[in-house]
PDB file of C-alpha atoms in Angstrom:
ATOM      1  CA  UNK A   3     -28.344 -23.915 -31.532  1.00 72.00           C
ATOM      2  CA  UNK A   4     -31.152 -21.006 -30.267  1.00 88.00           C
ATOM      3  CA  UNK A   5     -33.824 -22.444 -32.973  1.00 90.00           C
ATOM      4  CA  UNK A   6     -32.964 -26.281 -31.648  1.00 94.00           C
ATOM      5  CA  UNK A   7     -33.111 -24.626 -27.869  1.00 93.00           C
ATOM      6  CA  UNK A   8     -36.099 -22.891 -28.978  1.00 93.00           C
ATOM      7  CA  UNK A   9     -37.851 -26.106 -30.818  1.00 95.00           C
ATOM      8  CA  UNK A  10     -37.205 -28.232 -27.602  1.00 97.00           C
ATOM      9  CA  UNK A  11     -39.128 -25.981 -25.273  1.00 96.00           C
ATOM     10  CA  UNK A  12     -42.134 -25.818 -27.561  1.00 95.00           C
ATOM     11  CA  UNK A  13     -42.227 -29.474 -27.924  1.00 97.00           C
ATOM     12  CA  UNK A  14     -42.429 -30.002 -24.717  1.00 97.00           C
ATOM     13  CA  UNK A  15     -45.280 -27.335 -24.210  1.00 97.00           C
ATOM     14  CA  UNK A  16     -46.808 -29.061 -26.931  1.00 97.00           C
ATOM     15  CA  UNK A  17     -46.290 -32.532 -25.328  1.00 98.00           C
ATOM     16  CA  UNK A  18     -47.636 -32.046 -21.690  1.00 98.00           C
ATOM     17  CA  UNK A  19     -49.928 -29.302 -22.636  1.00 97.00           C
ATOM     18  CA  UNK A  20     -48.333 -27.148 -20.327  1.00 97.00           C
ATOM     19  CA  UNK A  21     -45.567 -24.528 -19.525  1.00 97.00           C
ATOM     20  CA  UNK A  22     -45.314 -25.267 -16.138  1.00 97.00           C
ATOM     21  CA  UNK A  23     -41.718 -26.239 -15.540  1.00 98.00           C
ATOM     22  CA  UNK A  24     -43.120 -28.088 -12.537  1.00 98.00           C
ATOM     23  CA  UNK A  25     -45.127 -30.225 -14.110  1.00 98.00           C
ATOM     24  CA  UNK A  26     -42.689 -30.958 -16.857  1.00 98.00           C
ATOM     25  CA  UNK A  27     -40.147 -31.663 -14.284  1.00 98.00           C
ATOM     26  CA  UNK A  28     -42.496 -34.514 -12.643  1.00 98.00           C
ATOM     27  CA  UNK A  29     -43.192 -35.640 -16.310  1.00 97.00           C
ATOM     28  CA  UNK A  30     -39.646 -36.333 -16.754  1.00 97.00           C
ATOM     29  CA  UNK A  31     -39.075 -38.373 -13.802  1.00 97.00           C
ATOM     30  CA  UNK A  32     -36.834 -35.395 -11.841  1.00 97.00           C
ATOM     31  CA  UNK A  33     -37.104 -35.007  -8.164  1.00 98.00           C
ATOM     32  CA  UNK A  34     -37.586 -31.301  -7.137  1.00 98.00           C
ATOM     33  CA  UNK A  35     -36.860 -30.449  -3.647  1.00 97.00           C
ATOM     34  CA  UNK A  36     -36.987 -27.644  -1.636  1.00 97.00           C
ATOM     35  CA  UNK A  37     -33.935 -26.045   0.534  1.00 94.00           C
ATOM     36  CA  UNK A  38     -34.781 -23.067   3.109  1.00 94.00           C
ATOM     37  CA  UNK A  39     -31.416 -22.842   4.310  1.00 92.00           C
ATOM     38  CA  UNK A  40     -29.900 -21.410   1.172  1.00 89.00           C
ATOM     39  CA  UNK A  41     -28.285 -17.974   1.798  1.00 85.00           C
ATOM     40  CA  UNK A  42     -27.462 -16.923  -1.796  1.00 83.00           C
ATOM     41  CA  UNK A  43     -27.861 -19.892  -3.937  1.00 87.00           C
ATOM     42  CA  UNK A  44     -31.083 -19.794  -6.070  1.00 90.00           C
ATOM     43  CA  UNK A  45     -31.178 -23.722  -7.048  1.00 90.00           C
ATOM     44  CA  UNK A  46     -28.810 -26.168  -8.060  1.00 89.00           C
ATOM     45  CA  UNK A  47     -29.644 -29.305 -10.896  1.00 90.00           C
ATOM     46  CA  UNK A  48     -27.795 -32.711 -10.166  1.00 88.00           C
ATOM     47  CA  UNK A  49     -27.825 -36.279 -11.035  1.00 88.00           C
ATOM     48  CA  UNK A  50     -26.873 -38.734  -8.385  1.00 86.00           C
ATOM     49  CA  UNK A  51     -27.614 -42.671  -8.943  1.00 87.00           C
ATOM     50  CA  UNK A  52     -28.736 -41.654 -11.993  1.00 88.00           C
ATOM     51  CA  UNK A  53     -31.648 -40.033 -10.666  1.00 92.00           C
ATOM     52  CA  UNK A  54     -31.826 -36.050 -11.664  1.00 94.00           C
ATOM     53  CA  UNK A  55     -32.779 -33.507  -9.027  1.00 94.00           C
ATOM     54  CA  UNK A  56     -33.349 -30.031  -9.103  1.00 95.00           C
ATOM     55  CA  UNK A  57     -32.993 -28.451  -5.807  1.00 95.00           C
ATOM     56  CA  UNK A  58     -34.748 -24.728  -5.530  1.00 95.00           C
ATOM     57  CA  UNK A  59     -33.850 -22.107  -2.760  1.00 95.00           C
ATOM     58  CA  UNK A  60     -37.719 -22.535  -0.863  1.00 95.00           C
ATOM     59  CA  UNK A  61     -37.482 -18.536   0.632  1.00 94.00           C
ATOM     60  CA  UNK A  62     -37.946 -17.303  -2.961  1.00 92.00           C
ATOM     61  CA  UNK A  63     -41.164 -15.727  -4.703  1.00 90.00           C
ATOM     62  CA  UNK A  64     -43.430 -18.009  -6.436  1.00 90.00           C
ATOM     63  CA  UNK A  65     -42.614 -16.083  -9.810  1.00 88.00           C
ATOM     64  CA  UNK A  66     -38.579 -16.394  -9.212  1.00 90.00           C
ATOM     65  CA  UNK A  67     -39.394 -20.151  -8.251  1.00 93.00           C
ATOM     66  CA  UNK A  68     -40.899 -21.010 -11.800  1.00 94.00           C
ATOM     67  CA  UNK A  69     -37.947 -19.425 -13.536  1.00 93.00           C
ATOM     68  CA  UNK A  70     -35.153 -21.175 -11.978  1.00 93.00           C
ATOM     69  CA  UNK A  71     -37.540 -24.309 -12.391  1.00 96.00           C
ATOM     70  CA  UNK A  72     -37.598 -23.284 -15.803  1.00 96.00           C
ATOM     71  CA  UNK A  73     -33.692 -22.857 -16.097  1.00 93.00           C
ATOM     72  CA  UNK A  74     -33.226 -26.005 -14.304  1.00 94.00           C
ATOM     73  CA  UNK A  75     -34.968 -27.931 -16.606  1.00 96.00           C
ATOM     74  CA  UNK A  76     -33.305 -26.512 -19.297  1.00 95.00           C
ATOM     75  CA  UNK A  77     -29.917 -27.871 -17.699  1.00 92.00           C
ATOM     76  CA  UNK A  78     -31.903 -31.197 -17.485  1.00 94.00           C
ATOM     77  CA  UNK A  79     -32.520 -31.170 -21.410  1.00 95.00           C
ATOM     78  CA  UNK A  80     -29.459 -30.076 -22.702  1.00 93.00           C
ATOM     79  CA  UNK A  81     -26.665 -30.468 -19.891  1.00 86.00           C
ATOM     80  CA  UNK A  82     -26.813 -33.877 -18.366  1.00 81.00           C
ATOM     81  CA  UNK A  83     -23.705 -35.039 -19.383  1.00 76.00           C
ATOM     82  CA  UNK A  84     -22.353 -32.146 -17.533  1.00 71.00           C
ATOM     83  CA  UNK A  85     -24.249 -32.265 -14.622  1.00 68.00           C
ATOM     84  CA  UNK A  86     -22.980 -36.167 -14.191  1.00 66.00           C
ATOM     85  CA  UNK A  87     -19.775 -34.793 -13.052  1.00 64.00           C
ATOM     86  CA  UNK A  88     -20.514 -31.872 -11.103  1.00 61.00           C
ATOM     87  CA  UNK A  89     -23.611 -29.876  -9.990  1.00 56.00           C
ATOM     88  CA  UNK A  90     -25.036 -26.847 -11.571  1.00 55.00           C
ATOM     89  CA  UNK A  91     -25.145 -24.724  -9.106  1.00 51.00           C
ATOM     90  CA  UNK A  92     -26.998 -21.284  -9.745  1.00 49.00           C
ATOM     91  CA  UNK A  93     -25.950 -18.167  -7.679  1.00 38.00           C
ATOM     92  CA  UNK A  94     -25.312 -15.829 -10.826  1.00 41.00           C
ATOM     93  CA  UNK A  95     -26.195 -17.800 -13.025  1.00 42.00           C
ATOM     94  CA  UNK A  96     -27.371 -15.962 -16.253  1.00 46.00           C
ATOM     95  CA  UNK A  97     -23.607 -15.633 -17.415  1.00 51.00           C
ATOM     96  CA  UNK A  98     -24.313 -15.339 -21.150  1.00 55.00           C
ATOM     97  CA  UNK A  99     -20.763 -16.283 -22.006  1.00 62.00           C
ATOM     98  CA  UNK A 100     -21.172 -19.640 -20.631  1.00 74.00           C
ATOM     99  CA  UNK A 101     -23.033 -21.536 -23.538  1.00 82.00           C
ATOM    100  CA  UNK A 102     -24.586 -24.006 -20.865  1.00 84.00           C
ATOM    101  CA  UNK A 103     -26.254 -20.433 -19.075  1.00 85.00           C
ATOM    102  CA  UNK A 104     -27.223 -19.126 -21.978  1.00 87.00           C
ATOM    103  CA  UNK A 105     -28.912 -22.147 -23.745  1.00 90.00           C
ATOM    104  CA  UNK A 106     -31.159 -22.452 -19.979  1.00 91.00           C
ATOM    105  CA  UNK A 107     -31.934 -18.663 -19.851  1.00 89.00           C
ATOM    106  CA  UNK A 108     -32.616 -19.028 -23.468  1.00 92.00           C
ATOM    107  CA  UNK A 109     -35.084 -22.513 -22.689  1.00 95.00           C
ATOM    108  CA  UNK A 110     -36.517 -20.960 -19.609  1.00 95.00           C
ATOM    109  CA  UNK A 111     -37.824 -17.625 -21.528  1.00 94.00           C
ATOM    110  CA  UNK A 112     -39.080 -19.681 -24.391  1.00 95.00           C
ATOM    111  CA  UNK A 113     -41.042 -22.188 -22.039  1.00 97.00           C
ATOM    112  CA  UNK A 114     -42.662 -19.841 -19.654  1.00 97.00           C
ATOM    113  CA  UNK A 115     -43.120 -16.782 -22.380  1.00 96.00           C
ATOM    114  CA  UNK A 116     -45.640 -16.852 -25.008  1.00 94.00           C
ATOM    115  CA  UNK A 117     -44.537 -14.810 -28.187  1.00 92.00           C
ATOM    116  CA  UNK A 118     -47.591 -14.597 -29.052  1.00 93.00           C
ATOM    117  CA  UNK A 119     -48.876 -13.074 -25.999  1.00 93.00           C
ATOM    118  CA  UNK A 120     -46.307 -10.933 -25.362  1.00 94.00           C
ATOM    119  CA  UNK A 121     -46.327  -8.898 -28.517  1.00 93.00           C
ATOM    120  CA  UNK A 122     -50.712  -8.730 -27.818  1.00 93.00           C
ATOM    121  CA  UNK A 123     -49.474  -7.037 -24.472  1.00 93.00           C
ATOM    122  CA  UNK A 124     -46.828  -5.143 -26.020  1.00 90.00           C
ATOM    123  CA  UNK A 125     -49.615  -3.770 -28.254  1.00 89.00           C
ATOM    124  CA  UNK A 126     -52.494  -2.969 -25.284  1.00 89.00           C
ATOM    125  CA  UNK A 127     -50.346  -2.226 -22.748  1.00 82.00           C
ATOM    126  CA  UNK A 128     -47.072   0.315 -22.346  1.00 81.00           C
ATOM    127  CA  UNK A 129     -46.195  -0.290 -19.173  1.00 89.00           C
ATOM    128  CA  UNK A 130     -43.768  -2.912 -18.517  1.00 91.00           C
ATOM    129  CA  UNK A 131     -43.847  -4.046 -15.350  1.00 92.00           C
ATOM    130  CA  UNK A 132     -47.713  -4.426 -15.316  1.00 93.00           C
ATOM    131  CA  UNK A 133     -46.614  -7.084 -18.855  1.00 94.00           C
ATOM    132  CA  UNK A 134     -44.439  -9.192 -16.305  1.00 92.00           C
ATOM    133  CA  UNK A 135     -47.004  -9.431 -13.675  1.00 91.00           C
ATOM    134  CA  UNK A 136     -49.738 -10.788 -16.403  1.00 93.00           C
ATOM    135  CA  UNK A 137     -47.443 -13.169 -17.245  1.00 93.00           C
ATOM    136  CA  UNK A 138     -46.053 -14.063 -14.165  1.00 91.00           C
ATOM    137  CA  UNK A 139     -42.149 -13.558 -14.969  1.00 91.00           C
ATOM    138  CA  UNK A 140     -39.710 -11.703 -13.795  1.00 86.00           C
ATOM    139  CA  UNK A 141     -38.689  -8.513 -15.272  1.00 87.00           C
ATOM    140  CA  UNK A 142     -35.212  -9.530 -16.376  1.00 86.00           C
ATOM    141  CA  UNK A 143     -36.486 -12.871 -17.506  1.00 90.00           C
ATOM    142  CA  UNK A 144     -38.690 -10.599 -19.687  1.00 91.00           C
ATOM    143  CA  UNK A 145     -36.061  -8.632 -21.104  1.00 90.00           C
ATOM    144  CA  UNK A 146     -34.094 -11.550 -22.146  1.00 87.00           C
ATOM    145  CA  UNK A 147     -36.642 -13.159 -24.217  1.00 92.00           C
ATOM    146  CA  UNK A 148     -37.178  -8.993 -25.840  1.00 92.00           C
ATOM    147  CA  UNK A 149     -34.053  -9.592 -26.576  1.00 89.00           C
ATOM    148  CA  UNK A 150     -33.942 -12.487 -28.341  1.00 88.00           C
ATOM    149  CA  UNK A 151     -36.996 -11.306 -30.190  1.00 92.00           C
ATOM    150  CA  UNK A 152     -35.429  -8.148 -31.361  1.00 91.00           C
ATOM    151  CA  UNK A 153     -32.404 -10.462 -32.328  1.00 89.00           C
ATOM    152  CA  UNK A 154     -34.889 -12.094 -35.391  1.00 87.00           C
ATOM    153  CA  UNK A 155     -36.133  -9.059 -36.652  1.00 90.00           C
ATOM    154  CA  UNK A 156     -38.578  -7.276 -34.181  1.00 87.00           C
ATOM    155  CA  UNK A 157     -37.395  -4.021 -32.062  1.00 87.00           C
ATOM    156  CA  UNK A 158     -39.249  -3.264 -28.816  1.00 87.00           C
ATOM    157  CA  UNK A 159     -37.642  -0.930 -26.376  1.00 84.00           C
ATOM    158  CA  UNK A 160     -36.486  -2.682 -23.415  1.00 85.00           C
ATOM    159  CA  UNK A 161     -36.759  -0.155 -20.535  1.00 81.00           C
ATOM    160  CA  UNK A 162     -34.534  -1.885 -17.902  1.00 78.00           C
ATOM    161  CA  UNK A 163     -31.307  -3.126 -18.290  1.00 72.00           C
ATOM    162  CA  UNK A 164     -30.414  -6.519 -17.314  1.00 62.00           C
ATOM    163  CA  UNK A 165     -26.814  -8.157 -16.206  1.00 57.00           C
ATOM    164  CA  UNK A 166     -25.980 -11.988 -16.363  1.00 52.00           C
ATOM    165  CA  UNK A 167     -26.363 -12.425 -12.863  1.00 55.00           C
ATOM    166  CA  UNK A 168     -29.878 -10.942 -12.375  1.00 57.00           C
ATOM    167  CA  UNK A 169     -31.263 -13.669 -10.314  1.00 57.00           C
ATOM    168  CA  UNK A 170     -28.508 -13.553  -8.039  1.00 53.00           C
ATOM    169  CA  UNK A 171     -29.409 -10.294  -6.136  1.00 52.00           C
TER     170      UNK A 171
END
């Protein structure tokens, strides 16, 4: 399932010309809308009418904004069935033992991280932090997709370690 999750979010890249899960979102017909009364919950991704929304938490960082976009859209791809009969509603929501969670982490990291990019920067440049500014993710977004790249074959040192829920603190 990773190299279909994988293939999905570099088709669409490849389709719009674009990683911006914004954009893609709009492509696809879903309705993003903002919420500034959340107090914990980062976004939620529902279908009602038959018309998908995502709905994203508006107090958070631009950065933390594109990766729940991301994940949201990856719930759009791959989870609609699911999200006809209830919401998916993201307050810890990197729970790697719920397939659903970890197929959207797994779509968001591959649509807004560049492989290619990332190992250049892993190359010129040792500190981390400085990597997930360049490319505009956050940390634990970052160490998920070293992760998954260590998991086919490469091993970079991840120097922070990351829990399921990371984008619920």
């Amino acid at each position: 399932m990773d190299k279909f999750v994988i293939t999905k979010a570099n088709q669409l890249k490849k389709k719009y010309a674009t990683n911006d899960p914004f954009n893609i979102l709009k492509e696809l017909g879903v309705h993003v809308q903002y919420n500034y009364d959340f107090k914990h919950l980062k976004a939620f991704y529902y279908i009602m009418l038959g018309i998908p929304y995502v709905v994203i938490n508006g107090a958070l960082e631009e950065a933390e904004r594109r990766t729940v976009a991301a994940h949201e859209l990856g719930h759009h791809i791959f989870h609609r069935q699911l999200a006809k009969t209830s919401p998916f509603r993201e307050i810890g929501f990197y729970d790697m033992k719920s397939t659903p969670e970890y197929e959207a982490n797994l779509f968001a990291s591959e649509l807004l991280i560049d492989e290619e990019d990332l190992i250049m920067l892993l190359k010129e440049e040792s500190d981390y932090f400085k990597i997930c500014s360049v490319l505009e993710v956050c940390p634990e977004l970052m160490a998920f997709k070293i992760n998954n790249m260590n998991k086919k074959g490469c091993q970079y040192k991840i120097p922070i370690t990351y829990k399921s829920d990371f984008l619920a603190k």
